[in-house]
XYZ file of C-alpha atoms in Angstrom:
780
model
C 271.249 153.466 321.383
C 269.671 153.878 324.769
C 270.134 157.569 324.588
C 267.374 157.779 322.058
C 264.962 155.757 324.206
C 262.657 157.796 326.383
C 260.586 156.166 329.077
C 257.152 157.409 329.786
C 256.848 159.209 333.055
C 254.661 157.741 335.766
C 252.430 160.766 335.860
C 251.182 159.924 332.351
C 250.146 156.319 333.030
C 246.470 157.241 333.503
C 246.295 159.323 330.296
C 246.812 156.838 327.490
C 245.083 159.052 324.829
C 246.737 162.320 325.579
C 247.892 164.304 322.618
C 244.970 163.567 320.326
C 243.837 167.171 320.511
C 247.214 168.353 319.274
C 247.156 169.173 315.572
C 248.948 171.428 313.171
C 247.592 174.985 313.467
C 248.184 175.480 309.767
C 244.863 173.754 309.063
C 242.821 175.885 311.386
C 240.540 178.144 309.339
C 238.142 179.318 312.001
C 240.644 181.660 313.674
C 241.875 183.256 310.439
C 240.061 186.479 311.249
C 242.216 186.823 314.400
C 245.430 185.777 312.623
C 247.341 189.072 312.216
C 249.843 187.613 309.790
C 247.133 186.123 307.593
C 245.114 189.326 307.518
C 248.253 191.266 306.665
C 249.018 188.830 303.846
C 245.510 189.261 302.452
C 245.710 193.077 302.499
C 249.293 193.330 301.156
C 251.660 191.420 298.971
C 253.297 189.978 302.067
C 251.652 186.653 301.364
C 253.398 186.359 298.033
C 256.848 186.059 299.611
C 258.422 182.604 299.481
C 258.242 180.624 302.708
C 261.282 180.553 305.004
C 262.909 177.164 304.677
C 265.550 175.540 306.863
C 269.220 175.811 305.897
C 269.996 172.292 307.116
C 268.929 169.070 305.382
C 266.619 167.838 308.087
C 263.847 170.142 309.129
C 262.500 167.628 311.566
C 265.250 168.534 314.020
C 264.185 172.142 314.295
C 260.378 171.383 314.228
C 259.762 168.467 316.501
C 256.259 167.145 316.783
C 254.884 166.448 320.177
C 253.805 162.898 320.957
C 252.231 161.115 323.792
C 255.609 159.979 325.001
C 257.035 163.388 325.534
C 256.055 166.881 326.361
C 254.333 169.006 323.776
C 256.106 171.910 322.193
C 254.416 174.807 320.556
C 254.698 174.589 316.827
C 254.656 177.646 314.645
C 253.736 178.106 311.047
C 256.075 179.523 308.476
C 254.460 182.909 309.038
C 254.773 182.707 312.790
C 251.115 181.875 313.728
C 250.445 178.878 316.023
C 249.712 175.567 314.369
C 246.414 173.727 314.746
C 246.298 171.879 318.045
C 248.894 174.054 319.704
C 248.161 175.305 323.216
C 248.414 179.010 323.463
C 247.435 180.966 326.549
C 245.857 177.848 328.053
C 243.389 177.296 325.150
C 243.814 174.551 322.622
C 243.578 175.679 318.994
C 240.627 173.766 317.414
C 241.280 170.913 315.058
C 238.479 171.337 312.559
C 239.625 168.553 310.266
C 238.563 165.911 312.791
C 235.448 167.627 314.074
C 233.204 165.137 312.253
C 234.710 162.362 314.375
C 233.441 164.009 317.534
C 236.223 166.413 318.470
C 235.551 170.086 319.194
C 237.708 173.148 319.448
C 236.835 173.525 323.100
C 237.982 170.012 323.982
C 240.513 169.821 326.745
C 242.581 167.041 328.089
C 240.492 164.459 329.859
C 237.209 164.907 327.838
C 235.391 161.702 326.880
C 235.260 160.483 323.280
C 231.529 160.909 322.310
C 231.114 161.302 318.522
C 227.289 160.627 318.662
C 226.611 163.062 321.440
C 225.074 160.435 323.692
C 226.340 162.119 326.808
C 223.895 164.963 326.242
C 220.901 162.695 326.991
C 217.556 162.445 325.169
C 216.214 165.323 323.046
C 213.818 167.647 324.813
C 210.068 167.107 324.035
C 208.337 169.169 321.341
C 206.734 172.321 322.493
C 202.994 171.676 322.998
C 200.600 173.715 320.842
C 198.628 176.142 322.869
C 195.047 175.493 321.704
C 193.661 178.137 324.022
C 195.412 180.957 322.252
C 193.146 183.366 320.318
C 195.100 182.893 317.099
C 194.643 179.121 317.197
C 190.924 179.443 317.913
C 190.518 181.782 314.950
C 192.456 179.403 312.703
C 190.279 176.427 313.682
C 187.055 178.394 313.268
C 188.117 179.560 309.812
C 188.847 175.961 308.827
C 185.390 174.900 310.043
C 183.705 177.645 307.989
C 185.494 176.508 304.840
C 184.445 172.910 305.480
C 180.799 173.938 305.890
C 180.861 175.860 302.609
C 182.315 172.835 300.815
C 179.728 170.494 302.365
C 176.941 172.857 301.304
C 178.159 172.864 297.701
C 178.475 169.069 297.660
C 174.957 168.622 299.054
C 173.611 170.942 296.365
C 175.346 168.974 293.626
C 173.825 165.751 295.039
C 170.333 167.255 294.919
C 169.830 167.622 298.678
C 168.853 171.289 298.583
C 167.511 171.411 302.127
C 170.761 170.110 303.641
C 172.763 172.473 301.429
C 170.795 175.434 302.772
C 171.267 174.329 306.401
C 175.036 174.009 305.889
C 175.165 177.438 304.241
C 173.280 179.022 307.146
C 175.578 177.347 309.665
C 178.613 178.624 307.744
C 177.156 182.142 307.835
C 176.644 182.022 311.619
C 180.182 180.763 312.288
C 181.677 183.304 309.887
C 180.064 186.178 311.848
C 181.513 184.765 315.074
C 184.889 184.535 313.339
C 184.743 188.197 312.298
C 183.959 189.334 315.844
C 186.815 187.301 317.312
C 189.248 188.554 314.690
C 188.253 192.184 315.399
C 189.059 191.661 319.081
C 192.474 190.166 318.399
C 193.744 191.957 315.286
C 193.035 195.072 313.324
C 190.023 195.201 310.951
C 192.357 195.208 307.963
C 193.249 191.556 308.669
C 189.679 190.277 308.184
C 189.460 187.555 305.485
C 187.206 189.215 302.890
C 187.430 186.279 300.494
C 185.951 183.956 303.095
C 183.142 186.407 303.869
C 182.364 186.755 300.162
C 182.295 183.000 299.555
C 180.000 182.398 302.557
C 177.513 185.072 301.487
C 177.568 184.035 297.850
C 176.989 180.374 298.717
C 174.141 181.307 301.062
C 172.446 183.391 298.356
C 172.847 180.570 295.835
C 171.275 178.036 298.222
C 168.365 180.391 298.946
C 167.774 180.704 295.198
C 167.997 176.937 294.691
C 165.347 176.424 297.398
C 163.126 179.064 295.712
C 163.461 181.426 298.690
C 163.856 184.350 296.344
C 163.319 187.196 298.847
C 166.095 185.926 301.131
C 168.378 185.343 298.134
C 167.859 188.918 296.916
C 168.588 190.337 300.381
C 171.820 188.346 300.591
C 172.901 189.461 297.128
C 172.175 193.057 298.123
C 174.519 192.701 301.095
C 177.317 191.610 298.755
C 176.636 194.188 296.054
C 176.449 197.156 298.445
C 179.735 196.268 300.138
C 182.397 198.307 298.335
C 185.173 196.144 299.786
C 184.179 193.229 297.525
C 185.758 193.575 294.104
C 183.644 192.676 291.026
C 180.555 192.212 293.219
C 178.490 194.096 290.650
C 178.485 191.049 288.390
C 176.161 189.347 290.855
C 173.412 191.611 289.581
C 173.084 189.055 286.787
C 171.994 186.524 289.413
C 169.545 189.029 290.841
C 168.151 189.583 287.360
C 167.714 185.818 286.971
C 165.709 185.698 290.200
C 163.459 188.536 289.060
C 162.984 186.683 285.764
C 161.840 183.580 287.658
C 159.445 185.776 289.619
C 158.141 187.145 286.291
C 159.141 190.637 287.348
C 160.468 191.360 283.874
C 161.047 195.097 284.231
C 163.354 194.647 287.228
C 165.069 191.720 285.519
C 165.934 193.911 282.540
C 167.076 196.705 284.886
C 169.512 194.465 286.758
C 170.764 192.834 283.557
C 171.611 196.260 282.170
C 173.282 197.321 285.432
C 175.432 194.189 285.309
C 176.209 194.845 281.653
C 177.439 198.345 282.525
C 179.817 197.007 285.186
C 181.407 194.310 283.032
C 184.304 195.573 280.913
C 184.277 195.054 277.161
C 187.188 192.613 277.328
C 184.802 190.026 278.804
C 183.044 189.587 275.488
C 181.467 186.184 276.142
C 179.947 187.281 279.444
C 178.445 190.387 277.879
C 176.946 188.298 275.052
C 175.224 186.001 277.547
C 173.762 188.928 279.466
C 172.468 190.484 276.249
C 170.892 187.145 275.362
C 169.084 187.142 278.727
C 167.868 190.656 278.009
C 166.505 189.531 274.626
C 164.697 186.549 276.147
C 163.145 188.818 278.772
C 161.933 191.186 276.048
C 160.284 188.209 274.283
C 158.481 187.295 277.503
C 157.199 190.856 277.845
C 156.081 190.935 274.203
C 158.549 193.677 273.256
C 159.661 191.890 270.107
C 161.319 194.894 268.465
C 163.678 195.350 271.439
C 164.322 191.602 271.466
C 165.150 191.739 267.751
C 167.680 194.515 268.391
C 169.394 192.475 271.096
C 169.588 189.284 269.048
C 170.682 191.107 265.894
C 173.526 192.703 267.853
C 174.556 189.275 269.197
C 174.459 187.708 265.715
C 176.647 190.500 264.376
C 179.257 190.146 267.149
C 179.334 186.425 268.013
C 176.617 184.377 266.259
C 175.369 181.340 268.148
C 172.533 178.850 267.781
C 170.323 180.062 270.631
C 170.454 183.690 269.598
C 169.738 182.761 265.968
C 166.749 180.631 266.927
C 165.356 183.337 269.242
C 165.772 185.871 266.434
C 163.642 183.684 264.157
C 160.987 183.439 266.895
C 160.946 187.221 267.268
C 160.524 187.802 263.532
C 157.822 185.093 263.472
C 155.975 186.949 266.225
C 155.990 190.206 264.257
C 155.174 188.379 260.998
C 158.097 189.666 258.913
C 158.540 187.005 256.185
C 161.687 188.413 254.574
C 163.458 188.849 257.915
C 162.461 185.293 258.863
C 164.233 184.003 255.757
C 167.346 186.059 256.482
C 167.370 184.955 260.107
C 167.046 181.308 259.029
C 170.015 181.741 256.709
C 172.018 183.276 259.586
C 171.108 180.308 261.788
C 172.255 177.894 259.098
C 175.569 179.770 258.795
C 176.477 179.538 262.493
C 179.746 177.544 262.689
C 179.577 174.379 264.775
C 183.318 174.322 265.515
C 183.433 170.530 265.809
C 185.589 167.926 264.107
C 184.411 166.023 261.084
C 183.433 162.378 261.411
C 186.315 161.416 259.118
C 188.693 162.173 261.956
C 187.457 159.097 263.799
C 188.031 156.737 260.860
C 191.406 155.012 260.846
C 193.342 155.847 257.657
C 195.748 152.928 258.026
C 196.287 149.603 259.757
C 198.683 151.060 262.291
C 197.693 149.451 265.629
C 198.850 152.460 267.656
C 196.737 154.837 265.551
C 193.748 152.511 265.781
C 194.026 152.402 269.563
C 194.125 156.194 269.772
C 191.097 156.552 267.496
C 189.205 153.905 269.459
C 189.975 155.780 272.690
C 188.750 159.157 271.449
C 185.797 157.826 269.472
C 183.453 158.053 272.444
C 185.249 160.228 274.958
C 183.714 163.254 276.673
C 184.824 165.635 273.929
C 183.213 163.461 271.262
C 179.997 163.247 273.293
C 179.975 167.026 273.642
C 180.388 167.364 269.874
C 177.467 164.999 269.287
C 175.286 166.952 271.709
C 176.189 170.237 270.024
C 175.409 168.841 266.597
C 172.108 167.349 267.793
C 171.143 170.689 269.351
C 171.948 172.514 266.098
C 169.842 170.063 264.075
C 166.987 170.421 266.563
C 167.009 174.224 266.282
C 167.164 174.111 262.482
C 164.377 171.534 262.154
C 162.143 173.378 264.604
C 162.754 176.723 262.898
C 162.034 175.225 259.460
C 158.777 173.648 260.648
C 157.812 176.961 262.251
C 158.429 179.315 259.329
C 157.698 177.012 256.356
C 153.897 177.481 256.467
C 154.125 181.292 256.665
C 157.053 182.446 254.548
C 155.342 181.480 251.262
C 151.826 181.196 249.919
C 151.583 177.523 250.968
C 153.455 175.354 253.407
C 154.671 173.066 250.591
C 156.442 175.977 248.856
C 157.848 177.107 252.196
C 159.212 173.637 252.895
C 160.780 173.540 249.431
C 162.576 176.853 250.113
C 163.865 175.558 253.478
C 165.027 172.337 251.823
C 167.001 174.268 249.192
C 168.668 176.455 251.830
C 169.586 173.432 253.933
C 171.000 171.562 250.930
C 173.398 174.450 250.276
C 174.687 174.412 253.887
C 176.747 172.150 256.113
C 173.531 170.438 257.251
C 172.778 168.850 253.901
C 171.658 165.591 255.534
C 168.727 167.435 257.172
C 167.093 168.076 253.779
C 165.619 164.575 253.675
C 164.263 164.952 257.179
C 162.515 168.158 256.160
C 160.914 166.287 253.269
C 159.643 163.644 255.682
C 158.296 166.393 257.956
C 156.537 167.792 254.929
C 154.752 164.443 254.576
C 153.846 164.541 258.259
C 152.330 167.981 257.794
C 150.188 166.540 255.023
C 149.065 163.857 257.462
C 148.103 166.460 260.079
C 146.009 168.133 257.404
C 144.514 164.682 256.633
C 145.765 164.828 253.076
C 146.847 161.174 252.969
C 147.330 161.042 249.214
C 149.863 163.888 249.220
C 151.609 162.335 252.226
C 151.928 159.014 250.411
C 153.185 160.708 247.252
C 155.791 162.651 249.205
C 157.033 159.554 250.958
C 157.156 157.546 247.732
C 159.685 160.051 246.385
C 162.254 158.531 248.767
C 162.128 155.057 247.235
C 165.142 155.891 245.060
C 167.123 157.712 247.764
C 169.856 156.190 249.904
C 169.064 153.273 252.161
C 168.633 155.216 255.413
C 166.139 157.715 254.017
C 164.383 155.013 252.007
C 163.974 152.931 255.158
C 162.485 155.845 257.118
C 160.029 156.724 254.327
C 158.999 153.082 253.795
C 158.441 152.718 257.545
C 156.051 155.662 257.524
C 154.243 154.326 254.452
C 153.836 150.973 256.165
C 152.411 152.801 259.151
C 149.875 154.666 257.006
C 148.673 151.583 255.163
C 148.439 149.638 258.409
C 146.150 152.277 259.910
C 143.957 152.036 256.797
C 143.788 148.228 257.248
C 145.515 147.683 253.905
C 147.772 144.997 255.315
C 149.126 143.845 251.946
C 150.487 147.316 251.132
C 151.669 147.733 254.718
C 153.568 144.442 254.488
C 155.092 145.407 251.133
C 156.491 148.694 252.416
C 157.593 147.062 255.663
C 159.625 144.605 253.565
C 161.119 147.517 251.637
C 162.066 149.271 254.868
C 163.650 146.121 256.301
C 165.588 145.399 253.106
C 166.867 148.985 252.991
C 168.010 148.929 256.602
C 167.993 145.593 258.389
C 168.942 147.307 261.643
C 165.936 149.637 261.649
C 163.879 148.591 264.729
C 160.837 150.574 263.609
C 160.753 148.786 260.257
C 161.052 145.390 261.949
C 158.284 146.294 264.399
C 155.904 147.317 261.617
C 156.740 144.144 259.694
C 155.887 142.163 262.810
C 152.587 144.043 263.042
C 151.576 143.047 259.515
C 152.428 139.410 260.266
C 150.509 139.646 263.555
C 147.457 140.967 261.702
C 147.554 137.840 259.491
C 147.522 135.590 262.572
C 151.103 134.278 262.357
C 152.030 135.056 265.948
C 155.215 132.984 266.089
C 156.706 134.769 263.089
C 155.580 138.135 264.452
C 157.412 137.348 267.693
C 160.613 136.695 265.708
C 160.442 140.137 264.072
C 159.833 141.792 267.434
C 162.803 139.934 268.951
C 165.046 141.046 266.103
C 163.934 144.647 266.631
C 164.849 144.340 270.303
C 168.250 142.884 269.434
C 168.944 145.909 267.245
C 167.629 148.406 269.771
C 166.953 147.243 273.312
C 165.111 150.515 274.045
C 162.434 149.887 271.377
C 159.443 149.869 273.720
C 156.949 149.282 270.891
C 158.562 145.938 270.022
C 158.665 144.889 273.681
C 154.991 145.797 274.166
C 153.925 143.977 271.008
C 155.868 140.838 271.851
C 154.048 140.768 275.187
C 150.724 140.888 273.336
C 151.949 138.127 271.028
C 152.835 135.859 273.934
C 149.430 136.565 275.448
C 147.747 135.450 272.224
C 149.902 132.316 272.255
C 148.805 131.692 275.882
C 152.424 131.921 277.059
C 151.365 134.016 280.006
C 154.589 133.804 282.024
C 156.647 135.141 279.117
C 154.041 137.826 278.421
C 154.145 138.895 282.072
C 157.944 139.040 281.955
C 157.827 141.341 278.910
C 155.304 143.708 280.476
C 157.215 143.850 283.767
C 160.404 144.766 281.873
C 158.456 147.433 280.027
C 157.058 148.715 283.314
C 160.633 149.199 284.567
C 161.247 151.452 281.535
C 157.848 153.217 281.380
C 156.883 153.580 285.026
C 153.593 155.399 284.516
C 152.333 153.855 281.278
C 148.610 153.125 281.639
C 148.666 150.568 278.821
C 151.477 148.579 280.419
C 149.834 148.610 283.863
C 146.568 147.392 282.381
C 148.250 144.590 280.442
C 150.015 143.355 283.603
C 146.706 143.317 285.473
C 145.019 141.529 282.575
C 147.722 138.840 282.451
C 147.351 138.223 286.193
C 143.598 137.918 285.682
C 144.165 135.326 282.949
C 146.520 133.507 285.321
C 143.616 133.418 287.848
C 145.392 135.600 290.385
C 142.723 138.230 291.178
C 144.618 139.737 294.123
C 147.600 140.682 291.963
C 145.254 141.881 289.219
C 143.487 144.149 291.711
C 146.815 145.512 292.987
C 147.995 146.470 289.490
C 144.624 147.965 288.613
C 144.902 150.119 291.727
C 148.222 151.416 290.390
C 146.514 152.028 287.056
C 143.742 154.199 288.492
C 146.384 156.181 290.406
C 147.815 157.098 286.996
C 144.469 157.539 285.168
C 141.861 158.043 287.915
C 139.102 158.871 285.402
C 139.410 155.715 283.267
C 135.947 154.141 283.413
C 137.038 150.808 281.937
C 139.702 150.289 284.602
C 137.223 151.214 287.347
C 134.594 148.812 286.001
C 137.235 146.066 285.787
C 138.088 146.628 289.431
C 134.398 146.380 290.277
C 134.149 143.120 288.310
C 137.104 141.591 290.167
C 135.771 142.612 293.584
C 132.347 141.206 292.606
C 133.943 137.878 291.684
C 135.658 137.869 295.079
C 132.283 138.445 296.797
C 133.024 141.979 298.022
C 129.825 143.698 296.883
C 130.445 146.990 298.682
C 133.848 147.544 297.025
C 132.431 146.385 293.701
C 129.604 148.911 294.012
C 132.067 151.715 294.790
C 134.142 151.147 291.640
C 131.146 150.443 289.416
C 129.542 153.680 290.603
C 132.787 155.637 289.925
C 132.914 154.106 286.459
C 129.291 155.136 285.843
C 130.046 158.724 286.892
C 132.840 159.053 284.325
C 131.138 157.082 281.553
C 127.350 156.788 282.062
C 126.758 154.939 278.769
C 128.324 151.578 279.628
C 125.429 149.095 279.502
C 127.248 146.457 281.553
C 127.893 148.912 284.391
C 124.312 150.200 284.264
C 122.937 146.661 284.386
C 125.124 145.722 287.368
C 124.154 148.855 289.326
C 120.430 148.289 288.648
C 120.668 144.644 289.707
C 122.632 145.658 292.833
C 119.871 148.031 293.973
C 117.214 145.395 293.292
C 119.162 142.840 295.359
C 119.478 145.324 298.211
C 115.719 146.110 298.045
C 116.189 149.679 296.776
C 114.100 149.330 293.625
C 113.379 153.070 293.445
C 117.084 153.786 292.944
C 117.382 151.093 290.276
C 114.747 152.817 288.108
C 117.059 155.648 286.966
C 119.700 153.201 285.714
C 117.244 151.109 283.713
C 115.648 154.252 282.265
C 119.080 155.363 281.068
C 119.643 151.919 279.576
C 116.348 152.183 277.712
C 117.469 155.533 276.297
C 120.756 154.010 275.121
C 119.098 150.921 273.630
C 115.478 151.903 272.837
C 114.910 148.801 270.728
C 115.632 146.482 273.665
C 112.359 145.781 275.501
C 114.031 144.250 278.552
C 115.154 147.633 279.962
C 111.622 149.029 279.870
C 110.287 145.830 281.423
C 112.861 146.236 284.214
C 111.614 149.795 284.816
C 108.039 148.591 285.079
C 109.137 145.719 287.310
C 110.865 148.168 289.677
C 107.670 150.221 289.932
C 105.717 147.065 290.685
C 108.213 145.833 293.298
C 108.187 149.204 295.053
C 104.350 149.155 295.272
C 103.666 151.854 292.706
C 101.162 149.753 290.751
C 99.629 152.619 288.831
C 102.979 153.730 287.497
C 103.860 150.138 286.714
C 100.539 149.716 284.838
C 101.152 152.841 282.778
C 104.651 151.661 281.941
C 103.411 148.221 280.865
C 100.756 149.819 278.669
C 103.368 152.009 277.040
C 105.545 148.946 276.418
C 102.582 147.106 274.920
C 101.958 149.924 272.462
C 105.608 149.801 271.342
C 105.947 146.008 271.404
C 102.430 144.548 270.918
C 103.718 140.993 270.476
C 105.654 140.813 273.727
C 104.118 137.977 275.728
C 105.804 138.863 279.036
C 104.394 142.398 278.960
C 100.846 141.034 278.367
C 101.177 138.595 281.264
C 102.088 141.398 283.670
C 99.239 143.532 282.296
C 96.727 140.720 282.914
C 98.089 140.210 286.439
C 98.041 143.901 287.334
C 94.573 144.507 285.876
C 93.243 141.503 287.782
C 94.768 142.708 291.063
C 93.473 146.237 290.585
C 90.104 145.074 289.157
C 90.189 146.890 285.824
C 87.895 146.081 282.894
C 90.805 145.889 280.413
C 91.791 142.550 281.900
C 89.619 140.632 279.432
C 91.078 142.447 276.458
C 94.644 141.767 277.541
C 93.773 138.164 278.374
C 92.374 137.613 274.871
C 95.486 139.082 273.283
C 97.652 136.921 275.495
C 95.815 133.734 274.480
C 96.062 134.608 270.825
C 99.829 135.263 271.102
C 100.370 132.050 273.040
C 98.376 130.077 270.436
C 100.368 131.622 267.603
C 103.574 130.782 269.428
C 102.426 127.192 269.879
C 101.555 126.870 266.169
C 105.003 128.146 265.207
C 106.682 125.658 267.505
C 104.594 122.793 266.010
C 105.615 123.795 262.526
C 109.257 123.790 263.546
C 108.891 120.329 265.111
C 107.042 118.901 262.098
C 109.714 120.286 259.779
C 112.402 118.556 261.821
C 110.494 115.231 261.844
C 110.042 115.266 258.069
C 113.730 115.950 257.506
C 114.694 112.192 257.848
C 118.356 111.632 257.089
C 119.013 115.289 256.580
C 117.835 115.851 260.098
C 120.807 114.038 261.505
C 123.079 116.195 259.420
C 121.293 119.297 260.609
C 121.530 118.067 264.171
C 125.235 117.541 263.643
C 125.640 121.044 262.348
C 123.452 122.350 265.112
C 125.608 120.479 267.569
C 128.662 122.090 266.032
C 127.003 125.452 266.338
C 126.260 124.703 269.950
C 129.826 123.704 270.558
C 131.045 126.897 268.901
C 128.591 129.129 270.721
C 130.791 129.677 273.776
C 133.597 130.911 271.540
C 131.298 133.153 269.553
C 129.683 134.467 272.687
C 132.916 135.205 274.480
C 133.614 138.876 274.849
C 136.848 140.296 273.476
C 139.682 141.038 275.802
C 138.942 144.251 277.663
C 141.238 147.081 276.705
C 141.550 150.669 277.777
C 139.475 153.079 275.701
C 141.605 154.397 272.898
C 144.387 151.822 273.380
C 145.627 149.973 270.319
C 146.324 146.266 270.609
C 149.528 146.824 268.654
C 151.844 149.788 268.760
C 152.991 150.955 265.349
C 156.276 152.783 264.812
C 156.192 156.084 262.957
C 159.580 157.395 261.861
C 159.498 161.173 261.715
C 163.034 162.044 262.750
C 166.437 161.186 261.423
C 168.354 158.483 263.249
C 172.109 158.365 263.433
């Protein structure tokens, strides 16, 4: 047994892991190219021979495997090539099967086991980018140019045109530096033409947006003349647009035609738009026949709404009735290419379908369809109103023809609107009876049309102060369409006219609930609250309305008036100052400012605004009286004379103005002129006691003989006045019991006198206390 036991030699005590690099060379595939036997087997049929096997039962005897306890022996494959791991010529054959565990083919005895490669140390640092290289500088500069172009476009879209132009100029400067650097480093063929084109195009666009048309044209010329830019000729359209803005129509047409020549026929839509620009330019130059040719060509190739409408305008300008009718029919026949409203109505109770329909009911596509339909209806309505009075012998017959054409088209719902416009035309011609008859025809139509017609009838009767009829048709309009804000507003107006302010406020509130943008209802409810002395609520309404209508003179005045009623003159003055900035020539607003400053004791400011009011409206008696009194108070009686003379011309039957003129002459020391004026007054008003008293005084001071005559007349008038007063007193004394009743009634009259004497609320000239709604367009 001991003969099979082999002791390890002492020399191997320090190499406990020896032999791990020994492996069968049969599994080595990396040295197959150098294996002569293998290459021979591949080229010939030698590899198909059966392997040589041992003739004895145990093959392990003839092919021992080397271990760590004995010396290694070279093993050979069946074909004679060394096995993997065998040492041949001092080099170990690689053992590729265990390479993933960290072994390599070059491993020799004594190498450390390092499968993770930790013995190699840390990885070397990344190579630093050389920012000073010309290529890197060019790359960074190109990136900066692109960023500037983007920033310029964004600034333009945000409305900051000045910043957009500065960014575009900066991009242009850096792009020129970039070109010079690139020429120094590389060949000219490597220049980025797309970047140069985008910089120049953006710069020209920003020049045009800032109305710097000469610079824009020069920049476009640089692009167009450069043959290296492909399709640059299309930019001549932009140059034509600039010439059109400059009203240089001949050059605009020239550049449009040059652009049209350079655009291939496959770009049909672009060519149509350029031809449309050419037609519009011909209209502006008055060359209607050429414009007609352009628009007719467009309508034959690709009819659209704008071209059809412009064609009608051109035929209207030349006065061709038959062609106007044909052009109107072509406009009606233009396809809208939008979905029907039925598409957005759910056909079933399927929740998934309902969600989809709800999502697309008001999306961007649906909004675009609504805008396109509204634009088409606008063009058709405008064209019908334009040609109806001229295509037939009378406008009524022309409207009837338009109505028939519209009824036979896809815009059948516009026929009723044309009928309502027919009634409006009657109103413009002041033929109220025909307007009323036309509107009454809609009483048996559907609810929407009936409501619009009844609203207009209510408006007409309200203006004629026939409040009963106005109320009746307002009720009809409300019953036909309860959600019609105009009908509710007019109904509130009729109730307001009857003095029922609370009920009127309810109608106005309902109109606002149906349409929060109904400014007429909001204005009228403010007036209603003011009548009800609910000043805080009235002020709130007018301030809301001011947020909607920033420059409405009526709203500004009402706010100032409410502050005046709230006894806040400073706020009233501030709002009136805003009012005169909107309507600087409004005499009533200026006089109101003068009145407020006068109440505050600021006579100089009051005089300034009263004088401005007098300049714009020299017939206001109150202003004239204040200016005359101001000059008398400041001891400038000569200047007061012209104001009182004007007042006497405005009110010749009022003796006080002529007496004031004479008094000014007397105060200024011109006694002769004063005497002549008093004599003239006495001839016109012989029973005026005050005039006779001044005549007696002046004649006495001057020493004239007429003094006795005037004194006698004065005594007679005073005696007659005394007799009349005695008769009045005796009549009252003889009244007895009835006197007390008369005194009671007189007392009542005295108590009512302040109310009767109070002046109405000041309003702007031409401003209505109530705003009435007039429905002349179709509402969706």
